[in-house]
Coordinates of C-alpha atoms and ligand atoms in Angstrom, one line a residue:
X1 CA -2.8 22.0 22.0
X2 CA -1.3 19.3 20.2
X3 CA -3.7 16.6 18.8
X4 CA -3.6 13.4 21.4
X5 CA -2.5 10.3 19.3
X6 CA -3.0 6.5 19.7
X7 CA -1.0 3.8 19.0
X8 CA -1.3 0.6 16.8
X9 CA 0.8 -2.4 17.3
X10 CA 0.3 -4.5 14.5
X11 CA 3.4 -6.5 14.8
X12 CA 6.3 -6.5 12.6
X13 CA 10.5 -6.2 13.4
X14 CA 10.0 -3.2 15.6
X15 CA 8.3 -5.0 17.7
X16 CA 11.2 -7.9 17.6
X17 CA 14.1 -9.0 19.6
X18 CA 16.3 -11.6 20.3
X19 CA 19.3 -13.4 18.3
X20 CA 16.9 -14.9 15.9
X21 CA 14.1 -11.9 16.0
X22 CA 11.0 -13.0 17.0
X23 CA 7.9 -10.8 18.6
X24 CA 8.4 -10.0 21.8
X25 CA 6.7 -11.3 24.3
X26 CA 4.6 -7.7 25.7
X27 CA 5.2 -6.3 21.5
X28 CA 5.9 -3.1 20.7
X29 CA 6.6 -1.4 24.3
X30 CA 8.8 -4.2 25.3
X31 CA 10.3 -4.1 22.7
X32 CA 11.4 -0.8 20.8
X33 CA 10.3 2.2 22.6
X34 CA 13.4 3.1 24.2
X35 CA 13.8 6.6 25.3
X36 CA 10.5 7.4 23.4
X37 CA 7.5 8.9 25.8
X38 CA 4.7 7.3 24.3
X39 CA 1.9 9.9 26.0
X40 CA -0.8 7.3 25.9
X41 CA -1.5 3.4 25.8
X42 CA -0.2 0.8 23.2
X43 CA -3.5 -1.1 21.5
X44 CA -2.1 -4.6 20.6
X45 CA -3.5 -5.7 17.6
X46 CA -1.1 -8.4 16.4
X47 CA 1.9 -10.2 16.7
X48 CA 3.1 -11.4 13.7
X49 CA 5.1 -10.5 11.0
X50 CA 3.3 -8.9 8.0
X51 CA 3.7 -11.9 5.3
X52 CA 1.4 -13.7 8.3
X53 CA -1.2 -11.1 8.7
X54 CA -4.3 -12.4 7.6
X55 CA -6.8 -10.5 5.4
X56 CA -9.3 -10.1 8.5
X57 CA -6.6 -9.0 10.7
X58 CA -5.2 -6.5 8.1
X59 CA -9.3 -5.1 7.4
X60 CA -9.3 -4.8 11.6
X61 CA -6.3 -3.2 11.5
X62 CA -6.9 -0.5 9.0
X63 CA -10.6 0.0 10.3
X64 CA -9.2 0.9 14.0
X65 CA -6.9 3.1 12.8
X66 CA -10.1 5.1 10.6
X67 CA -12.2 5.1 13.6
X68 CA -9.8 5.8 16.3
X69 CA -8.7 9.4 13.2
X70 CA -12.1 9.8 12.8
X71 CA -12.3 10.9 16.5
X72 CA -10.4 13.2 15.5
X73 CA -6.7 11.2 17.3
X74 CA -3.4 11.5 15.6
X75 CA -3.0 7.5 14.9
X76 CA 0.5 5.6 14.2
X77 CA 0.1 2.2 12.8
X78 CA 3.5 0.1 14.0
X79 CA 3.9 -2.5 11.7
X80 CA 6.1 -5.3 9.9
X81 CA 7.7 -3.7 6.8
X82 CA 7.6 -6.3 4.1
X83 CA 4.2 -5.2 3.5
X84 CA 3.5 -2.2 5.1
X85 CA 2.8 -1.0 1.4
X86 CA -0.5 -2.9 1.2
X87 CA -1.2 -1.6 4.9
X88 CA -0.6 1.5 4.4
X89 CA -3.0 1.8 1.3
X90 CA -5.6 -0.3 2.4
X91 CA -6.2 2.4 5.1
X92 CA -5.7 5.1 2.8
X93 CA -9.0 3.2 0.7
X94 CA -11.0 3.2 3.7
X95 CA -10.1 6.8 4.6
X96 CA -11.5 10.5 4.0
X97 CA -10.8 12.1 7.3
X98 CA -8.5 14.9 8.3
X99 CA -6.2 13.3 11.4
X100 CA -2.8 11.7 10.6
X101 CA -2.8 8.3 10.5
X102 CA 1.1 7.5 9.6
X103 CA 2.5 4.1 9.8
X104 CA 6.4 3.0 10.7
X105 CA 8.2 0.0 11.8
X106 CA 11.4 -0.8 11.9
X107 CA 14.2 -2.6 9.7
X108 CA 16.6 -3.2 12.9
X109 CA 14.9 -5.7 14.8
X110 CA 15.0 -3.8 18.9
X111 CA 17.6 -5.9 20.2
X112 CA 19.8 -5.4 17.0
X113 CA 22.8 -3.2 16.7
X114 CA 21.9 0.9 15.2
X115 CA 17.8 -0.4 16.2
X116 CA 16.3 2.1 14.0
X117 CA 12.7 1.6 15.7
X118 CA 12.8 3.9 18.4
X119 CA 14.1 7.2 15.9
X120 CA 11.0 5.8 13.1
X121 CA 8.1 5.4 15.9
X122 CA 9.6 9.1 17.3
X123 CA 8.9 10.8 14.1
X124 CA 6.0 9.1 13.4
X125 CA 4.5 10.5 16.8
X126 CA 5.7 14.2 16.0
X127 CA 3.7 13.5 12.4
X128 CA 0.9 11.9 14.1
X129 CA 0.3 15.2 16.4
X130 CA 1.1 17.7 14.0
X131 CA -1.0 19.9 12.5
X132 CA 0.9 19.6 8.7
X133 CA -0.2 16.4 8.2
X134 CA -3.6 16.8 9.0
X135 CA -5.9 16.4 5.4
X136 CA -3.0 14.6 3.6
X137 CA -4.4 10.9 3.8
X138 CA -2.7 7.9 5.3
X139 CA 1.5 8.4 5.8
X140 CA 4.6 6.1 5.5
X141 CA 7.2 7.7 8.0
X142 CA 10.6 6.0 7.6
X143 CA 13.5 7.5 8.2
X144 CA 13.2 10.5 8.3
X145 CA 10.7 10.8 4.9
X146 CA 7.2 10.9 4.8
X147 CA 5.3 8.9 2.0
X148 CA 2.2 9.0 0.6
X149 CA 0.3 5.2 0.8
X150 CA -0.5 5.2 -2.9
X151 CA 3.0 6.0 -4.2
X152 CA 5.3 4.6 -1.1
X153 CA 7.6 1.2 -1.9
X154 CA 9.8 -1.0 -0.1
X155 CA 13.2 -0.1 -2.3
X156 CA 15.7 -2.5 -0.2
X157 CA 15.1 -5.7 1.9
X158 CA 17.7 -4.3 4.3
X159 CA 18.7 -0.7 4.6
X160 CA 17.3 1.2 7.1
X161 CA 16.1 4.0 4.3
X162 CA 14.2 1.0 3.2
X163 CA 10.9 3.2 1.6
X164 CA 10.9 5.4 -1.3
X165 CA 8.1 6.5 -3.7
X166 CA 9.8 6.2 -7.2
X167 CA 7.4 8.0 -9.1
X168 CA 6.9 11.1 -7.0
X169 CA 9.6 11.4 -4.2
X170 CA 8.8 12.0 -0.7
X171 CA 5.8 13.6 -0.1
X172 CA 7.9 15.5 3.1
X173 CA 10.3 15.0 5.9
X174 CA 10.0 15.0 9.8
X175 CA 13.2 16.3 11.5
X176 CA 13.9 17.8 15.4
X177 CA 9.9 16.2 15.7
X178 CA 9.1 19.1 12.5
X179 CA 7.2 17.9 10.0
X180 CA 7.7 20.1 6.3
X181 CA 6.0 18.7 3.6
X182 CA 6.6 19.5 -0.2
X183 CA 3.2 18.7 -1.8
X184 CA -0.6 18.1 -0.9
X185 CA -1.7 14.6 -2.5
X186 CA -5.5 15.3 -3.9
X187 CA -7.6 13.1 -1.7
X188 CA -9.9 10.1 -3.0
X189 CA -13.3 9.6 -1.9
X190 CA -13.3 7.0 1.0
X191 CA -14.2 3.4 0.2
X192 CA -16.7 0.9 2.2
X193 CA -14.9 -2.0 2.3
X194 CA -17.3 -4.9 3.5
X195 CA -14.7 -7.8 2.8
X196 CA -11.6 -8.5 1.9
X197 CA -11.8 -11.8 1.0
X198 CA -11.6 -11.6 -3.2
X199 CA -9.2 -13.0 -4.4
X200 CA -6.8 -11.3 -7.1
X201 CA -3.4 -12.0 -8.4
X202 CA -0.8 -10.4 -10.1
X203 CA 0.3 -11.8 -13.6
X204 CA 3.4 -10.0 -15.2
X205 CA 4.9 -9.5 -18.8
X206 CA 7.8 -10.4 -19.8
X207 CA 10.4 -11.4 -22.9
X208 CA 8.0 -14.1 -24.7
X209 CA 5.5 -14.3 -22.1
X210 CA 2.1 -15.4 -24.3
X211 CA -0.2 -14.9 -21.7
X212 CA -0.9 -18.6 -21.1
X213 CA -1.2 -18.1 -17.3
X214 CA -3.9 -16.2 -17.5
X215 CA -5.6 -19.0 -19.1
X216 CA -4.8 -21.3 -16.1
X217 CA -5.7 -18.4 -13.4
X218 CA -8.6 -16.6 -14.8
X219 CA -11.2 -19.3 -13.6
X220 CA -10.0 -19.2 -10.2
X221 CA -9.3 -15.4 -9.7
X222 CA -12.3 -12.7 -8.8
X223 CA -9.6 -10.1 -10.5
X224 CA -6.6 -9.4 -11.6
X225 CA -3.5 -7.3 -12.4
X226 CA -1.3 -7.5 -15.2
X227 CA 2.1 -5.4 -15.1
X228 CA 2.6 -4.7 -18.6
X229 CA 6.0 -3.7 -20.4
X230 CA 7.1 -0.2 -20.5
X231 CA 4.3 1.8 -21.2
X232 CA 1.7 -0.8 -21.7
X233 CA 2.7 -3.4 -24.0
X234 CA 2.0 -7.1 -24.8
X235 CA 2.6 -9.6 -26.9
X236 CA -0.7 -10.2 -29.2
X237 CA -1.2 -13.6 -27.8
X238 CA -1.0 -12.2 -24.1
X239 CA -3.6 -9.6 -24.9
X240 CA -6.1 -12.1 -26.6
X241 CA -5.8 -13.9 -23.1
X242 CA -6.5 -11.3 -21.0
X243 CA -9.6 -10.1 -23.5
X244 CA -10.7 -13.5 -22.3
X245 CA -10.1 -13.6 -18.9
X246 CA -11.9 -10.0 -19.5
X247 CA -15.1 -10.9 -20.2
X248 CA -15.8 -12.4 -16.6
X249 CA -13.1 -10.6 -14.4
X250 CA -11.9 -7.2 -13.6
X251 CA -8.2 -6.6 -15.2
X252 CA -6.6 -3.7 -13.8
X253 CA -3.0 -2.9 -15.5
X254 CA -0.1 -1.3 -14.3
X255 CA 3.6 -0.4 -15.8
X256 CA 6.6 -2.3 -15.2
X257 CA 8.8 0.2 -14.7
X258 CA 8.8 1.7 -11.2
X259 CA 8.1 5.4 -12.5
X260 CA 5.2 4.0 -14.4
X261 CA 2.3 5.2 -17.0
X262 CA 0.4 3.9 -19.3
X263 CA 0.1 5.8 -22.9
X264 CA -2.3 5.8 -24.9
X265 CA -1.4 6.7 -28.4
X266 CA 1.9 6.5 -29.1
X267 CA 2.3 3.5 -30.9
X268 CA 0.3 1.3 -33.1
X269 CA 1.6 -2.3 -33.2
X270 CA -1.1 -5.2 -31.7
X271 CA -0.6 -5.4 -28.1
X272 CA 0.6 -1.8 -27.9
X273 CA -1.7 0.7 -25.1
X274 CA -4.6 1.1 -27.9
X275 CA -5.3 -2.1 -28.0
X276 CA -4.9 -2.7 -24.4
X277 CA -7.2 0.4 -23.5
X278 CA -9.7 -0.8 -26.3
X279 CA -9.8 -4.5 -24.5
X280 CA -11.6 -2.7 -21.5
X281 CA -8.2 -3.1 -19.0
X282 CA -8.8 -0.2 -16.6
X283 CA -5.2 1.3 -16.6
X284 CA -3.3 2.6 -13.5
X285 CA 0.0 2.8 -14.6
X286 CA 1.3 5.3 -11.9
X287 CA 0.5 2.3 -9.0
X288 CA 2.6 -0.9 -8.2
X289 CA 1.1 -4.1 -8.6
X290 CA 0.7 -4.3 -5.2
X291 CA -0.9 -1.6 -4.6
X292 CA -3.2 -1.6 -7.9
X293 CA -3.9 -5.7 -6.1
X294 CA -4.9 -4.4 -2.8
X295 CA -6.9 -1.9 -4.2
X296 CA -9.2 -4.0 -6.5
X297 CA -9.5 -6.2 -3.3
X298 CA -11.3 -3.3 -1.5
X299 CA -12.9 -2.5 -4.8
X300 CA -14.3 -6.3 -4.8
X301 CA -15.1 -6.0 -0.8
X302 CA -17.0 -3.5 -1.1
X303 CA -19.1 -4.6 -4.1
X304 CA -18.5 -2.2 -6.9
X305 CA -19.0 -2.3 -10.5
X306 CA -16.8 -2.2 -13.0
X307 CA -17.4 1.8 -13.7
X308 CA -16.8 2.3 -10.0
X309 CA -14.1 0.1 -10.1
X310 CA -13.0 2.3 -13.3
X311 CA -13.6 5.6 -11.3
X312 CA -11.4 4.2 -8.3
X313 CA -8.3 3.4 -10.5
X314 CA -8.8 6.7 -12.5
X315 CA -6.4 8.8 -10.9
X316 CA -4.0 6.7 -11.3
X317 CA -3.8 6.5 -15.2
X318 CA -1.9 9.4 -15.9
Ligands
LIG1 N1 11.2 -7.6 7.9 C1 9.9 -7.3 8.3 C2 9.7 -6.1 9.2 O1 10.4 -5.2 9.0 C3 9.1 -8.4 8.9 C4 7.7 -8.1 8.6 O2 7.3 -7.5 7.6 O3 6.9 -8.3 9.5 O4 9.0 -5.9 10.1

């Protein structure tokens, strides 16, 4: 028997209409469903679009759909896409179980011409039910690809193929309601995420940057990120910042270019991987920023030290 699975509406385009989209007014069934059979009810769990989602609503969201898969439910998260990244993975974090949990939206707002919400929230149905995707941790479905929360991007503001995971390719495709995937991501340990109030931000390298903004952040930041060039580079001055900001906050570094890693010992000039690797920067080159951000937010939330913290990120450096 095919698993039963529950519905999410967390807001977003697919659950838009209008000239100007805007939510509409009974969400995501009013809205983009179409021809779809939806085979059980719609929760409602917001109406916004993501940039508006606030960091209670997005913990609320991501518990409900880990307790509604821990019941063993398919569960498909409908969602706005501009940050269905951070979404996506901040269920992922909280998650160990075996159900699908996949999430989709739309880039065609419902009333738009070629509405791609109804063909997305299809497929991500078929994936939610079927048994392939069962053990394979939280999904982007978009469409037609499947991709993994960890390594999934928004690639273009517009396009309806708007996701892609740079580094890795699709983890699988859904097509005819078949899901085939090509690889089996190794699974993380779930994380309790108490909070997800910490605050981190994102600081980034580039030509001449001397790290000065870390200076004026690091006092009012619980963490932070740094995107590093190429394969985890600085200039000296940058790196002597974050050594300070270091010593009372968590730095977590990723690589600038979108199939990222961090080395560690090619070269030997100051501010080259050594040194940043030697300042105590817990490296995590193969995420985003955004990604490596949301996760030292759970990290925070849930109250772990920096060698958890360090274990968390550790798949990532590769
Ligand atoms: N463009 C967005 C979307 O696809 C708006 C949002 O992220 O809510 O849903």
């Amino acid at each position: 028997m095919p698993r039963p699975v529950r519905i999410l509406d967390a807001g977003g385009t697919i659950a838009m209409s209008g000239p100007l989209a805007r939510p509409a007014a009974g969400g995501l069934e009013t809205a983009a469903i179409g021809e779809v059979p939806l085979a059980g009810p719609v929760e409602i769990l917001a109406r916004t679009s993501s940039v508006q989602l606030e960091r209670d609503q997005a913990l609320t969201i991501a518990r409900r759909a880990c307790e509604l898969a821990a019941a063993g439910d398919g569960v498909v998260v409908t969602c706005g896409t501009d940050l269905m990244e951070e979404l996506a993975l901040l269920c992922d974090l909280l998650y160990a179980g075996q159900a699908p949990i996949v999430l989709t939206g739309a880039m065609r707002s419902a009333s738009a011409p070629g509405a791609d919400g109804p063909a997305n929230l299809r497929d991500a149905l078929a994936v939610a039910r079927s048994a392939e995707a069962a053990g394979v941790g939280v999904l982007v479905c978009f469409a037609g690809e499947l991709h993994a929360a960890r390594a999934v991007r928004k690639v273009d503001s517009t396009s309806p193929t708007g996701f892609g995971s740079p580094g890795s390719g699709p983890l699988g495709y859904v097509a005819e309601e078949r899901v085939s995937l090509v690889a089996r991501p190794e699974r993380r340990p779930a994380i309790e995420v108490e909070r997800l109030d910490a605050r981190v931000e994102v600081v980034r390298v580039g030509l001449a940057a001397d790290g000065r903004v870390v200076d004026l952040v690091a006092d009012a930041v619980d963490g932070l990120v740094v995107v590093l060039a190429g394969a985890g580079h600085l200039a000296p001055a940058y790196l002597r910042a974050l050594e300070r900001a270091r010593r009372r906050i968590p730095v977590v570094a990723v690589a600038r270019p979108q199939r990222g890693s961090i080395l560690r010992s090619t070269y030997g000039f100051e501010g080259a991987e050594g040194d940043v690797r030697a300042a105590g920067i817990v490296c995590a080159g193969a995420l985003s920023a955004d990604a490596a951000r949301i996760t030292l937010m759970a990290c925070l939330g849930a109250g772990l030290d920096a060698d958890a913290v360090a274990r968390v990120f550790a798949a990532d450096d590769r």
